[in-house]
XYZ file of C-alpha atoms in Angstrom:
355
model
C -154.057 231.229 -52.538
C -156.673 231.724 -49.843
C -159.578 232.161 -52.257
C -158.915 228.790 -53.898
C -157.686 230.160 -57.249
C -154.431 229.507 -59.059
C -152.213 232.259 -60.513
C -153.156 233.381 -64.079
C -149.845 232.090 -65.455
C -150.536 228.609 -64.089
C -154.000 228.696 -65.656
C -152.665 229.704 -69.041
C -149.985 227.009 -68.949
C -152.553 224.407 -68.041
C -155.018 225.367 -70.773
C -152.210 225.178 -73.330
C -151.053 221.751 -72.222
C -153.209 220.156 -69.535
C -152.002 216.621 -69.898
C -148.302 217.459 -70.022
C -148.479 219.868 -67.095
C -150.519 217.621 -64.809
C -148.572 214.510 -65.737
C -145.350 216.279 -64.859
C -146.744 217.464 -61.549
C -147.951 213.950 -60.857
C -144.476 212.545 -61.537
C -142.947 215.051 -59.138
C -145.419 214.458 -56.323
C -146.587 210.886 -56.714
C -145.211 209.661 -53.404
C -148.085 208.739 -51.146
C -148.459 210.203 -47.693
C -147.279 206.909 -46.228
C -144.045 207.072 -48.246
C -143.095 210.583 -47.210
C -140.700 211.207 -44.344
C -142.540 212.046 -41.119
C -141.332 215.637 -41.158
C -142.884 216.226 -44.591
C -146.314 214.760 -43.921
C -149.302 217.065 -44.089
C -152.155 216.537 -41.624
C -154.479 213.670 -42.599
C -157.309 214.709 -44.862
C -160.818 214.485 -43.471
C -162.722 213.263 -46.526
C -166.459 213.534 -47.090
C -167.552 211.853 -50.305
C -170.362 213.830 -51.958
C -171.214 211.351 -54.743
C -172.734 208.108 -53.425
C -175.865 206.143 -54.282
C -178.116 204.157 -51.971
C -181.551 202.635 -52.540
C -182.106 200.369 -49.561
C -183.845 197.007 -49.250
C -187.440 198.184 -49.660
C -187.415 199.496 -53.228
C -187.248 197.390 -56.416
C -184.114 198.057 -58.439
C -184.556 198.081 -62.216
C -180.888 198.231 -63.205
C -180.604 194.604 -64.313
C -183.351 194.987 -66.905
C -181.108 197.058 -69.183
C -177.754 195.540 -68.242
C -175.975 193.808 -71.149
C -175.098 190.152 -70.487
C -171.397 190.948 -70.153
C -172.107 193.376 -67.290
C -174.857 191.454 -65.515
C -172.527 190.048 -62.859
C -171.089 193.519 -62.227
C -174.555 195.039 -61.762
C -175.625 192.229 -59.477
C -172.745 193.226 -57.204
C -173.664 196.906 -57.468
C -177.267 196.099 -56.586
C -176.216 194.219 -53.477
C -174.354 197.282 -52.258
C -177.170 199.633 -53.236
C -179.662 197.620 -51.215
C -177.631 196.928 -48.089
C -177.145 199.603 -45.409
C -174.450 197.409 -43.874
C -172.409 197.550 -47.080
C -172.818 201.302 -47.176
C -171.578 201.799 -43.630
C -168.687 199.333 -43.892
C -167.557 201.019 -47.124
C -166.818 204.182 -45.172
C -164.213 202.407 -43.074
C -162.838 200.437 -46.005
C -162.347 203.577 -48.107
C -160.591 205.529 -45.366
C -163.079 208.390 -45.450
C -165.079 210.164 -42.753
C -168.569 210.230 -44.272
C -170.710 209.810 -47.365
C -173.457 211.998 -48.824
C -176.077 209.605 -50.210
C -178.727 209.954 -52.896
C -181.259 207.679 -54.597
C -181.437 208.063 -58.398
C -184.874 207.667 -59.903
C -183.113 206.092 -62.913
C -182.398 203.013 -60.785
C -186.119 202.529 -60.125
C -187.834 203.444 -63.395
C -190.118 201.069 -65.233
C -189.776 200.355 -68.962
C -191.499 203.651 -69.785
C -189.161 205.687 -67.596
C -191.669 206.283 -64.798
C -191.497 205.920 -61.019
C -194.721 205.608 -58.970
C -195.542 209.012 -57.519
C -195.913 207.683 -53.988
C -192.455 206.092 -54.072
C -190.445 209.320 -53.964
C -191.712 210.510 -50.537
C -191.085 207.023 -49.153
C -187.527 207.118 -50.495
C -186.885 210.415 -48.749
C -188.362 209.096 -45.502
C -186.082 206.047 -45.668
C -182.944 208.089 -46.446
C -183.707 210.526 -43.632
C -184.206 207.651 -41.183
C -180.893 206.026 -42.104
C -179.048 209.350 -41.897
C -180.544 210.105 -38.473
C -179.233 206.777 -37.184
C -175.739 207.496 -38.517
C -175.266 211.167 -37.753
C -171.900 212.506 -38.836
C -171.233 209.444 -40.989
C -174.036 209.956 -43.481
C -175.699 213.029 -44.970
C -178.706 212.776 -47.265
C -179.945 214.422 -50.443
C -183.640 214.447 -51.282
C -184.874 212.605 -54.350
C -187.429 214.334 -56.584
C -188.615 214.146 -60.164
C -187.251 217.564 -61.028
C -189.395 217.707 -64.161
C -192.672 217.330 -62.239
C -193.177 221.041 -61.585
C -194.672 222.168 -58.296
C -195.136 218.593 -57.078
C -191.364 218.179 -56.975
C -190.888 221.554 -55.296
C -193.352 220.661 -52.530
C -191.619 217.338 -51.865
C -188.228 219.064 -51.785
C -189.547 221.534 -49.229
C -190.870 218.712 -47.056
C -187.642 216.718 -47.344
C -185.516 219.675 -46.244
C -187.745 221.324 -43.648
C -189.336 218.242 -42.086
C -186.837 215.457 -42.735
C -183.591 217.414 -42.458
C -182.126 216.400 -45.827
C -179.450 218.813 -47.014
C -179.731 218.996 -50.775
C -181.521 217.517 -53.742
C -180.575 214.971 -56.378
C -181.924 215.479 -59.915
C -181.352 213.740 -63.213
C -179.673 215.666 -66.063
C -182.584 215.060 -68.408
C -185.969 213.446 -68.777
C -186.868 212.447 -72.318
C -186.406 215.686 -74.312
C -186.237 217.943 -71.258
C -183.058 219.456 -69.808
C -182.824 221.387 -66.522
C -183.659 224.684 -68.247
C -187.180 223.370 -68.949
C -190.040 225.319 -67.329
C -191.127 222.102 -65.627
C -187.836 221.995 -63.700
C -187.775 225.646 -62.663
C -189.803 225.160 -59.426
C -187.294 222.583 -58.127
C -184.274 224.779 -58.810
C -185.947 227.911 -57.438
C -187.032 226.061 -54.300
C -183.540 224.653 -53.720
C -182.098 228.148 -53.956
C -184.731 229.536 -51.596
C -184.018 226.767 -49.085
C -180.254 227.310 -49.418
C -179.472 223.725 -50.453
C -177.378 222.472 -53.392
C -178.686 220.609 -56.443
C -176.710 217.571 -57.579
C -177.268 217.345 -61.344
C -176.375 213.749 -62.147
C -175.766 211.985 -65.497
C -178.565 209.922 -66.968
C -178.683 207.552 -69.918
C -179.962 209.445 -72.959
C -181.487 206.882 -75.357
C -180.356 208.571 -78.576
C -176.751 209.071 -77.494
C -176.655 205.670 -75.829
C -177.718 203.966 -79.064
C -175.154 205.940 -81.036
C -172.207 205.279 -78.727
C -172.905 201.873 -77.147
C -171.020 200.050 -79.927
C -167.897 201.710 -78.500
C -168.239 199.614 -75.347
C -168.191 200.803 -71.775
C -166.228 203.929 -72.675
C -168.888 204.795 -75.252
C -171.633 204.437 -72.648
C -169.671 206.744 -70.347
C -169.225 209.223 -73.195
C -172.981 209.383 -73.738
C -173.605 210.032 -70.041
C -170.831 212.629 -69.978
C -172.443 214.496 -72.855
C -175.849 214.664 -71.195
C -174.344 215.867 -67.906
C -172.394 218.547 -69.779
C -175.510 219.489 -71.756
C -177.439 219.954 -68.510
C -174.808 222.396 -67.257
C -174.680 224.298 -70.544
C -178.490 224.509 -70.572
C -178.481 226.138 -67.144
C -175.798 228.616 -68.225
C -177.159 229.565 -71.622
C -180.821 229.757 -70.542
C -180.039 232.433 -67.983
C -181.219 230.202 -65.132
C -178.315 231.291 -62.947
C -179.150 234.939 -63.610
C -182.806 234.388 -62.726
C -182.012 232.326 -59.605
C -178.925 234.071 -58.209
C -178.603 231.857 -55.122
C -178.695 228.586 -57.057
C -175.747 226.209 -56.524
C -175.353 223.061 -58.610
C -172.871 220.185 -58.478
C -172.002 218.243 -61.616
C -169.794 215.195 -61.970
C -166.359 214.950 -63.513
C -168.120 213.483 -66.558
C -169.450 217.001 -67.227
C -165.934 218.412 -67.444
C -166.362 218.916 -71.182
C -169.129 221.406 -70.435
C -166.984 223.134 -67.830
C -164.116 223.393 -70.335
C -166.383 224.780 -73.036
C -167.848 227.352 -70.678
C -164.546 228.347 -69.089
C -161.721 227.458 -71.431
C -162.514 229.515 -74.521
C -162.176 233.279 -74.731
C -165.453 233.665 -76.632
C -167.432 231.944 -73.896
C -165.486 232.240 -70.674
C -168.394 231.941 -68.271
C -166.824 229.836 -65.522
C -163.182 230.914 -65.256
C -161.994 231.426 -61.701
C -160.179 234.654 -62.648
C -163.230 236.462 -64.019
C -165.873 238.400 -62.067
C -168.657 236.674 -64.019
C -171.287 235.554 -61.501
C -171.839 232.121 -63.016
C -168.763 230.541 -61.443
C -170.209 230.839 -57.971
C -173.116 228.608 -59.000
C -171.102 225.609 -60.245
C -169.213 222.877 -58.394
C -167.673 219.691 -59.786
C -166.720 216.427 -58.106
C -163.504 214.412 -58.360
C -164.937 211.177 -59.778
C -162.027 209.102 -61.078
C -159.507 210.751 -58.713
C -157.103 211.283 -61.603
C -154.630 214.175 -61.248
C -155.312 215.506 -64.766
C -159.076 215.614 -64.204
C -158.804 217.141 -60.753
C -156.296 219.708 -62.032
C -158.627 220.735 -64.846
C -161.526 221.292 -62.453
C -159.404 223.215 -59.945
C -157.734 225.301 -62.626
C -161.030 226.448 -64.146
C -163.340 226.715 -61.134
C -160.930 227.165 -58.234
C -160.254 224.833 -55.317
C -163.266 226.269 -53.491
C -165.586 224.798 -56.155
C -164.255 221.230 -56.325
C -165.338 218.489 -53.929
C -164.655 214.796 -53.445
C -167.040 212.422 -55.197
C -166.354 208.802 -56.127
C -169.679 207.410 -57.463
C -169.916 204.617 -54.879
C -170.949 201.796 -55.373
C -170.823 202.142 -59.152
C -167.130 202.688 -58.550
C -165.565 201.228 -55.406
C -162.399 203.236 -54.889
C -159.511 201.923 -52.822
C -156.916 203.983 -50.917
C -158.956 207.160 -51.342
C -156.880 209.319 -48.942
C -153.566 208.527 -50.639
C -154.959 208.860 -54.155
C -156.691 212.130 -53.330
C -153.582 213.558 -51.682
C -151.534 212.632 -54.759
C -154.030 214.266 -57.112
C -154.324 217.434 -55.038
C -150.557 217.713 -54.610
C -150.235 217.466 -58.393
C -152.492 220.523 -58.580
C -150.072 222.491 -56.389
C -152.695 223.082 -53.702
C -151.775 224.165 -50.197
C -152.758 222.031 -47.207
C -155.685 224.363 -46.517
C -156.912 224.134 -50.118
C -156.581 220.356 -50.076
C -158.815 220.187 -47.014
C -161.337 222.431 -48.745
C -161.640 219.909 -51.563
C -161.572 216.920 -49.210
C -164.490 218.056 -47.061
C -164.662 221.802 -46.452
C -166.513 222.656 -49.643
C -169.027 219.853 -49.108
C -169.703 220.869 -45.521
C -170.223 224.458 -46.616
C -172.620 223.410 -49.390
C -174.591 221.296 -46.920
C -174.887 224.208 -44.509
C -172.500 222.645 -41.983
C -169.310 224.612 -42.634
């Protein structure tokens, strides 16, 4: 459908049996574009990846300090990619995509007390803007701020957008006991809405949940980060932030899908369903991290194809064959060619003010 929604019957069937429905669709449409007869091939997808991290060579990464011994080698490889603009640019070609939207998480730079020097954040934004300007059309940049720093963060966001040309803002899901509904974060969200740029609300490691779940291994660590990303979304919904800032648009990761399901999949709290007139849906977007048909189908079914966008979490995850995998996942959702292109890049370009 042109508005990016699926028919109510399809939504009901999915909510009653998401895994069975999506798995069946996947089995029916799992042929890659390359395997299809020429007459059946849809136009190639232009893909812009919204979820990518970059720090650059001039800032000290702190990720190894907390890396367990078993993952130290993995994080050393991640750090090399995070620090090297050459790796970033070559990854675009290797992944078969058109462009990346880059951000610099403060979590990668924090000291043992969870702090980043105040003068570092403007320098990060200057560096990102410089790299983006030298790779126009291949890179787009989000500003980095400490969203919980009140008016200081709002002023830096304004500078990064108006003076540097960055097209959104990256914020962490929490800081110590604070979630995005905290008064300290309100200036950042209000300023983003006033500037017309999206807020990428990204998972962060919550110490309490991390300690509780880390014994479950890497999946447990991911579960803890998923919970805090979902909690950030629920905090924005339940606090009335979206009502108070009607032009606010936020992007969460696939890890926050539990929060999206809670807010949209139950009749007593259907705040995000694509078939309701409730205003909250227009505020929320979710990425495709994982590129799994079941996950993508869940996001599309609840929010609509116009509120889902490609995100891979590079270089934390280095995805291969992105065009084929994305086409398979989107075909499993039953999306038209136009809707598939919306997810692949149209929604991101529109969020960035380029559509």
